[in-house]
Coordinates of C-alpha atoms and ligand atoms in Angstrom, one line a residue:
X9 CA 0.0 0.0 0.0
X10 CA 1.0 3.7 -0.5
X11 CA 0.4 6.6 1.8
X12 CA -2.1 8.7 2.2
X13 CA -1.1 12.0 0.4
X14 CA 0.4 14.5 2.3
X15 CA 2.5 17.5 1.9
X16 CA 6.7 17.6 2.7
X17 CA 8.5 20.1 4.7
X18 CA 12.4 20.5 5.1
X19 CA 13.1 23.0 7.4
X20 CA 16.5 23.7 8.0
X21 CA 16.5 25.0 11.8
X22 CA 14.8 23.8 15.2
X23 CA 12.7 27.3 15.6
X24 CA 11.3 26.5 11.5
X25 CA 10.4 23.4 12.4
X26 CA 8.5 24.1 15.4
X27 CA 6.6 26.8 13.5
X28 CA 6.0 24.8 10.9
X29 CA 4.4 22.2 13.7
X30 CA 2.5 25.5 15.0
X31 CA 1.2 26.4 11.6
X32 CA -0.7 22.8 11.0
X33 CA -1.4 21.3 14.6
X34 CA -2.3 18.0 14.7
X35 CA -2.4 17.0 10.8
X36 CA 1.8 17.5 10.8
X37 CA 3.6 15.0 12.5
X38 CA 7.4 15.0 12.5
X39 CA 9.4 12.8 10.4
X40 CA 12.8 11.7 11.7
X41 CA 14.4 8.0 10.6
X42 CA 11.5 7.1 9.1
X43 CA 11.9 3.6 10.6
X44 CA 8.6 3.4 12.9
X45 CA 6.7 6.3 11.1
X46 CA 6.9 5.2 7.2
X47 CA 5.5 2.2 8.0
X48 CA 2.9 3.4 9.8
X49 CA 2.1 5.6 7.3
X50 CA 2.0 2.8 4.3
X51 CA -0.1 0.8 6.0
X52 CA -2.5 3.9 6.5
X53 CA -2.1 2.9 10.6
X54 CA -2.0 6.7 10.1
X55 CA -2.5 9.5 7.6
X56 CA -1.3 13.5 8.1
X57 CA -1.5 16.3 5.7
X58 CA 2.3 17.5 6.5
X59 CA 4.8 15.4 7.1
X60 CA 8.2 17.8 8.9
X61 CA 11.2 16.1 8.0
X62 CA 13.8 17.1 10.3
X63 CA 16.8 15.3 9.1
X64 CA 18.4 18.1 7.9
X65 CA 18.5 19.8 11.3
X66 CA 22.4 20.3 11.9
X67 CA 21.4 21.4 15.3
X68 CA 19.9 18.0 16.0
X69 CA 22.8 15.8 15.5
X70 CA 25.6 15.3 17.4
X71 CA 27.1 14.0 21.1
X72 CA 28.4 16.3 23.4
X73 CA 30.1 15.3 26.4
X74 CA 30.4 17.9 29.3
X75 CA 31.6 17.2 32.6
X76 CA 29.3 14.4 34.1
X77 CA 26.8 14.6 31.3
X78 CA 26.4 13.8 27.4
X79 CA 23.8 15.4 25.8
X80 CA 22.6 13.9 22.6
X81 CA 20.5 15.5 20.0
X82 CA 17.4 13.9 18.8
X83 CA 18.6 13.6 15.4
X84 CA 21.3 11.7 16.1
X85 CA 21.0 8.0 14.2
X86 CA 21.1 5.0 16.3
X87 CA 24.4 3.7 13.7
X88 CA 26.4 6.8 14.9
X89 CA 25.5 6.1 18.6
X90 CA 26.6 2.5 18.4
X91 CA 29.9 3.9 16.9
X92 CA 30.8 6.4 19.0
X93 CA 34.0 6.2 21.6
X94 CA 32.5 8.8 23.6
X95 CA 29.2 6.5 24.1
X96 CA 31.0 3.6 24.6
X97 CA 32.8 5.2 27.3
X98 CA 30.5 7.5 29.2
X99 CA 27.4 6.1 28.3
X100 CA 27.7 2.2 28.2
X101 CA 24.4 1.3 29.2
X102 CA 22.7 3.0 25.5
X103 CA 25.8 1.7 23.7
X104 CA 25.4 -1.8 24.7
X105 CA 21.4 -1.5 23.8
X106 CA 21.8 -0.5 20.7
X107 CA 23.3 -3.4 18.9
X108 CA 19.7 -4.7 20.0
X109 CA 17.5 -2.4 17.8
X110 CA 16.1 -3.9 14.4
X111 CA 19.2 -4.1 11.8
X112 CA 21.7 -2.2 10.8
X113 CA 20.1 -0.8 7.7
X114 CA 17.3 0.3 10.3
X115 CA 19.9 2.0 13.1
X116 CA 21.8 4.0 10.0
X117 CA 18.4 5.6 9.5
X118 CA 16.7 5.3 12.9
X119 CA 17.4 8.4 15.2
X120 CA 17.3 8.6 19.1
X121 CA 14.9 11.1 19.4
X122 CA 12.7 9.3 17.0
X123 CA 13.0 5.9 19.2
X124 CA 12.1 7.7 22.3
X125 CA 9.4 9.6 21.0
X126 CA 7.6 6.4 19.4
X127 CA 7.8 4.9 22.9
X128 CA 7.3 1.5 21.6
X129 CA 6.9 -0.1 25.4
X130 CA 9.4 -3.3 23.7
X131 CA 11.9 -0.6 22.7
X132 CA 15.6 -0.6 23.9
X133 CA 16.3 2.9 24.5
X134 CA 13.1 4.0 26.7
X135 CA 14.0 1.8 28.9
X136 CA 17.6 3.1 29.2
X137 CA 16.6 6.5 29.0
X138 CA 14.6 5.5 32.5
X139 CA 16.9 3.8 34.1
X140 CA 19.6 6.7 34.2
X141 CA 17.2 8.8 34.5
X142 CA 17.9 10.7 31.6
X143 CA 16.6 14.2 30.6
X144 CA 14.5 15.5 27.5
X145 CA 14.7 18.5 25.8
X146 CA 11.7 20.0 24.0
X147 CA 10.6 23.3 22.5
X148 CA 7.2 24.1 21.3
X149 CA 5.5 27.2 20.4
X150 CA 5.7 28.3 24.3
X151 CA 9.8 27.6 24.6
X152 CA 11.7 25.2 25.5
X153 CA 11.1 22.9 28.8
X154 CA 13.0 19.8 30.8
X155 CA 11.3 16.6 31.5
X156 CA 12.5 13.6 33.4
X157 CA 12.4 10.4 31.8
X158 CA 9.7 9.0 34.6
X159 CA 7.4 11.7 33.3
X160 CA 8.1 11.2 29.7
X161 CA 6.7 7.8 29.0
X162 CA 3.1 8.3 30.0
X163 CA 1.2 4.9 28.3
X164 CA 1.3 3.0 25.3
X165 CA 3.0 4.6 22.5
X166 CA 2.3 7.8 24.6
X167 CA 5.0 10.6 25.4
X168 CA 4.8 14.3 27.2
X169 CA 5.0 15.1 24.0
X170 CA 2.4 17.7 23.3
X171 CA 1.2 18.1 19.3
X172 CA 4.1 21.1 18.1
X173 CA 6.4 19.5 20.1
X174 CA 10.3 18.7 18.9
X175 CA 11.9 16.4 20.8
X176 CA 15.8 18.3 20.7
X177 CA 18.2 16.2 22.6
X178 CA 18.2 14.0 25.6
X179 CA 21.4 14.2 28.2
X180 CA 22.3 11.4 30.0
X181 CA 24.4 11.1 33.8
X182 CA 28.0 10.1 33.7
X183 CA 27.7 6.8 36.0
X184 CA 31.4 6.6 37.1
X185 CA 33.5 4.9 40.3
X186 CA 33.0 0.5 39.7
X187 CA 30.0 0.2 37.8
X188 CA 28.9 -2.3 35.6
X189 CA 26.3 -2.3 32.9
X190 CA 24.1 -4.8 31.1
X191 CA 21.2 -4.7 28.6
X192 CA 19.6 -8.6 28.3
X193 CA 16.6 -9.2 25.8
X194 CA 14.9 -12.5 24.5
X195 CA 13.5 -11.9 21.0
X196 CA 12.4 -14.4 18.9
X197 CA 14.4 -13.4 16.1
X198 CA 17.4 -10.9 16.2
X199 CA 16.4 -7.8 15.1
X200 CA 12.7 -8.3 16.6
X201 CA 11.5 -6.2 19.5
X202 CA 11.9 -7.6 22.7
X203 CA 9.3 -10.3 23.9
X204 CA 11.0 -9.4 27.7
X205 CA 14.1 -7.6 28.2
X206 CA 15.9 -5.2 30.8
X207 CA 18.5 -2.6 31.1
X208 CA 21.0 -3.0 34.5
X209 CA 23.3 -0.2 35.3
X210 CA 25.4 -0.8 39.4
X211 CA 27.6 0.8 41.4
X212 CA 29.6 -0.9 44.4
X213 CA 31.8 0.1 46.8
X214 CA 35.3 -1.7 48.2
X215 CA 33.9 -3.5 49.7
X216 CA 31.5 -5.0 47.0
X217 CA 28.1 -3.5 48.5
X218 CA 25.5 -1.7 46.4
X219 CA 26.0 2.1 46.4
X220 CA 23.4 2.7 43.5
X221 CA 21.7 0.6 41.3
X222 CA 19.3 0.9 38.3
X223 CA 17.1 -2.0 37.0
X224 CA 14.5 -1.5 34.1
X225 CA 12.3 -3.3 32.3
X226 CA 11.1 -3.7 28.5
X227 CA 8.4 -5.6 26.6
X228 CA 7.0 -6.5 30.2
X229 CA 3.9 -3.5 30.3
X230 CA 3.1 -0.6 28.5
X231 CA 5.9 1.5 28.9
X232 CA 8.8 0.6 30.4
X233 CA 9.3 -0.1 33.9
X234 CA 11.5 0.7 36.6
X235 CA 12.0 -1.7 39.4
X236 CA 12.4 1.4 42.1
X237 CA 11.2 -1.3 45.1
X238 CA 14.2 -3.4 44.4
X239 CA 16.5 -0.8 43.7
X240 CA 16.1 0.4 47.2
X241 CA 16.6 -2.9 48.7
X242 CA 19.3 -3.8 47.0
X243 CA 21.5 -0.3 48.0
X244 CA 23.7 -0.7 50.8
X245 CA 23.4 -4.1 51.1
X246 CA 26.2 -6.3 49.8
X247 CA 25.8 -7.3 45.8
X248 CA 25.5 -11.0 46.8
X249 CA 22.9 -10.2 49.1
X250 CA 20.2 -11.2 46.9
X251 CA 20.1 -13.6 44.4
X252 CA 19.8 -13.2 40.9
X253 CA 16.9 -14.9 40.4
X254 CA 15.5 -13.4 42.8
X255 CA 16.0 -9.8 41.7
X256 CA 14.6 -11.3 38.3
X257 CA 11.2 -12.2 40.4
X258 CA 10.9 -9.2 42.2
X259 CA 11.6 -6.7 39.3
X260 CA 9.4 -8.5 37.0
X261 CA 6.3 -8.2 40.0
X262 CA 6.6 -4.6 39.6
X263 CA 5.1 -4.8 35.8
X264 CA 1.7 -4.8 36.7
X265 CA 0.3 -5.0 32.9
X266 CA 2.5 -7.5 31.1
X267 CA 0.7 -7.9 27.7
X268 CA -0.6 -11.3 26.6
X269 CA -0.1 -11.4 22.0
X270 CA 1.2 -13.9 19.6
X271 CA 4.4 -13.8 20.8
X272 CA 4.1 -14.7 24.2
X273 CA 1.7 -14.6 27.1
X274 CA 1.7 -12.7 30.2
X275 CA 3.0 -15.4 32.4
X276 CA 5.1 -16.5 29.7
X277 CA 6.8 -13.2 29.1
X278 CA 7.2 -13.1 33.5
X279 CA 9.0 -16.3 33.5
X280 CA 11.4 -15.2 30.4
X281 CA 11.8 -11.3 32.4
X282 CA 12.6 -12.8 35.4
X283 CA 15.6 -15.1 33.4
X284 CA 16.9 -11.6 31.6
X285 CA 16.8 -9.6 34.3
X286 CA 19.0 -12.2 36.4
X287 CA 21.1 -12.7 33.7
X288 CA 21.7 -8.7 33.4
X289 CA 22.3 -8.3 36.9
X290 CA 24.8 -11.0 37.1
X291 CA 26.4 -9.3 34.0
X292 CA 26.2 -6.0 35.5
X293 CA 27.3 -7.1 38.8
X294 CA 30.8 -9.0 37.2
X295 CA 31.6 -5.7 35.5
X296 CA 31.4 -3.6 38.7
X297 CA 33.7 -6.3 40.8
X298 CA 36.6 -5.9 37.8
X299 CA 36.9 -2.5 37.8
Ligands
FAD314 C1 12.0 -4.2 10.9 C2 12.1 -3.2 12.1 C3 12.6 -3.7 13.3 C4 12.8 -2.8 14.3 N1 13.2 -3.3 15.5 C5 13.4 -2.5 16.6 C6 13.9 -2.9 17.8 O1 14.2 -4.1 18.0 N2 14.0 -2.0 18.8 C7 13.7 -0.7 18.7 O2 13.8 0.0 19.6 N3 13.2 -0.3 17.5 C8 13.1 -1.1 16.5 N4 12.6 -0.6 15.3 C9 12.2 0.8 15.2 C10 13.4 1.7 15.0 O3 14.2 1.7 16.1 C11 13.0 3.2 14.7 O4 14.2 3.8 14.2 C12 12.5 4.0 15.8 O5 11.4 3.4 16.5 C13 12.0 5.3 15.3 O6 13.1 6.2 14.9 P1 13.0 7.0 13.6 O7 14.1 8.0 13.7 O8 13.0 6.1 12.4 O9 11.6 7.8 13.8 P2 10.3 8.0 12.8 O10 9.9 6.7 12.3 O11 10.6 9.0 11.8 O12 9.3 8.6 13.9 C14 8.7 7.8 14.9 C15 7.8 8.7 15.7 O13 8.5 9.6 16.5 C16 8.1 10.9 16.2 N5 9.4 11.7 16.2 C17 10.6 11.4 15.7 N6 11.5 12.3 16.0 C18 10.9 13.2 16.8 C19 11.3 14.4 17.4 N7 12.6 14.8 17.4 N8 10.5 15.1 18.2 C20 9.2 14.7 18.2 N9 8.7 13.6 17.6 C21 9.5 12.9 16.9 C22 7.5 10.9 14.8 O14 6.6 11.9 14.6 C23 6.8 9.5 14.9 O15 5.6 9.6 15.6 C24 12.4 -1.4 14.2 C25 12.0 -1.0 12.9 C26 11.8 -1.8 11.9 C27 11.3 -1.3 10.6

């Protein structure tokens, strides 16, 4: 099937595209990688008059490490994230999940801010963006405003994003002293989204206790989930405190609407969480102990 026909815009600059966004209201929608929209679009799941194509946006491509953050602007295509040094090093956590997403002909095209503002709930990268508690940039027609990733993802395919909203650039914490950091998914095919998966991120002390820890889940509700109980039984306590399997359980009865579909059912998809999210923390944990 083709598309419904619509009209193209290229803007050139952030402040063009948001008037652009202004101008139609909710028949534009913005069009980034192309990789979850186009789709969408040719199988008339959706239909808008204006389409704002905002890949040639210089201002929203690029990493930029600053101190104890990196900020990364929306624009910036998954492949380029995967192959950056300064990602790999400051940022392992959205590194290592990228590898993860779809294919590589679909991360040369598919952009950050396009991934988070899809909010697929068996997406990699919302649920990394939650567990470091990551921050969003957006400007509208009313400036530009800060929200936390716990706010951003607010139900099934469903952001703060506001209609005339751009998504600019997300920053991300520096996580450094011994940390260790592990994304685990089960798909049934690589390259498919997650049927469970979860991104770990720890920090110990000398003495090999928990001094923060970060445990999110994907594929397992309707966004992604953060397993905030067990975070804050795990700090303080010494990593081998509690089991693996046992983080896996309780993390996994924190996603209180795991989806039942053709890939999996509910109980199903709790049993395979509850595997991936022992097998990240292990991961995580080993990393943390060698550094
Ligand atoms: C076969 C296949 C397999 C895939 N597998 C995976 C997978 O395993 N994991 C995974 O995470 N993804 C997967 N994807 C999706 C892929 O990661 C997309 O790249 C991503 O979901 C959307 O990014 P995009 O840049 O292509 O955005 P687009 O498709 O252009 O846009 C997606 C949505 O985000 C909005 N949007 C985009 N950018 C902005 C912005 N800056 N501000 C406001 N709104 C914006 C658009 O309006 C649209 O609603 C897969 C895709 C395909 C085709």
């Amino acid at each position: 099937m083709k598309p419904a026909p619509f009209e193209y815009h290229r803007p050139d600059t952030v402040e063009a595209a948001v008037a652009l966004l202004a101008e139609f209201g909710d028949g534009a929608k913005v069009l980034a990688g192309g990789q979850s929209l186009v789709p969408m679009l040719a199988l008339r799941l959706a239909a808008f008059d204006h389409l704002i194509d905002i890949g040639r946006i210089g201002a929203l491509c690029g990493i930029d490490h600053v101190d104890s953050r990196v900020s990364i602007g929306a624009g910036t295509t998954q492949a380029t994230i995967e192959r950056s040094s300064v990602m790999a090093e400051y940022v392992p956590l959205l590194a290592r999940a990228t590898p993860f997403i779809g294919h590589f002909q679909i991360r040369n095209r598919g952009t950050i801010g396009g991934s988070l503002a899809h909010a697929d709930p068996a997406a990699e990268y919302p649920a990394v963006a939650l567990a470091l508690d990551a921050e969003f940039g957006i400007v509208g027609a009313s400036g530009r405003r800060s929200v936390a990733a716990s706010d951003f993802f607010t139900g099934l395919w469903s952001t703060a994003l506001d209609d005339g909203d751009l998504l600019t650039d997300i920053t991300f914490p520096v996580w450094s002293g011994r940390c260790g950091f592990a994304v685990r998914e089960f798909a049934r095919r690589h390259g498919d989204y997650a049927v469970a998966g979860a991104a770990v991120a720890v920090e110990l002390d000398v003495a090999d206790a928990v001094v923060r820890c970060a445990v999110a889940l994907f594929g397992l509700g309707a966004t992604p989930v953060r397993a905030l109980d067990v975070e804050r039984d795990l700090v303080g306590a010494p990593a081998v405190a509690m089991a693996p399997t046992e983080v896996g359980r309780r993390a996994v009865a924190m996603a209180t609407s795991i989806p039942s579909d053709l890939h999996g059912s509910a109980d199903y998809r709790r049993r395979v969480g509850t595997v991936v999210v022992a097998d990240a923390w292990t991961a995580a944990l080993e990393e943390a102990r060698r550094e």
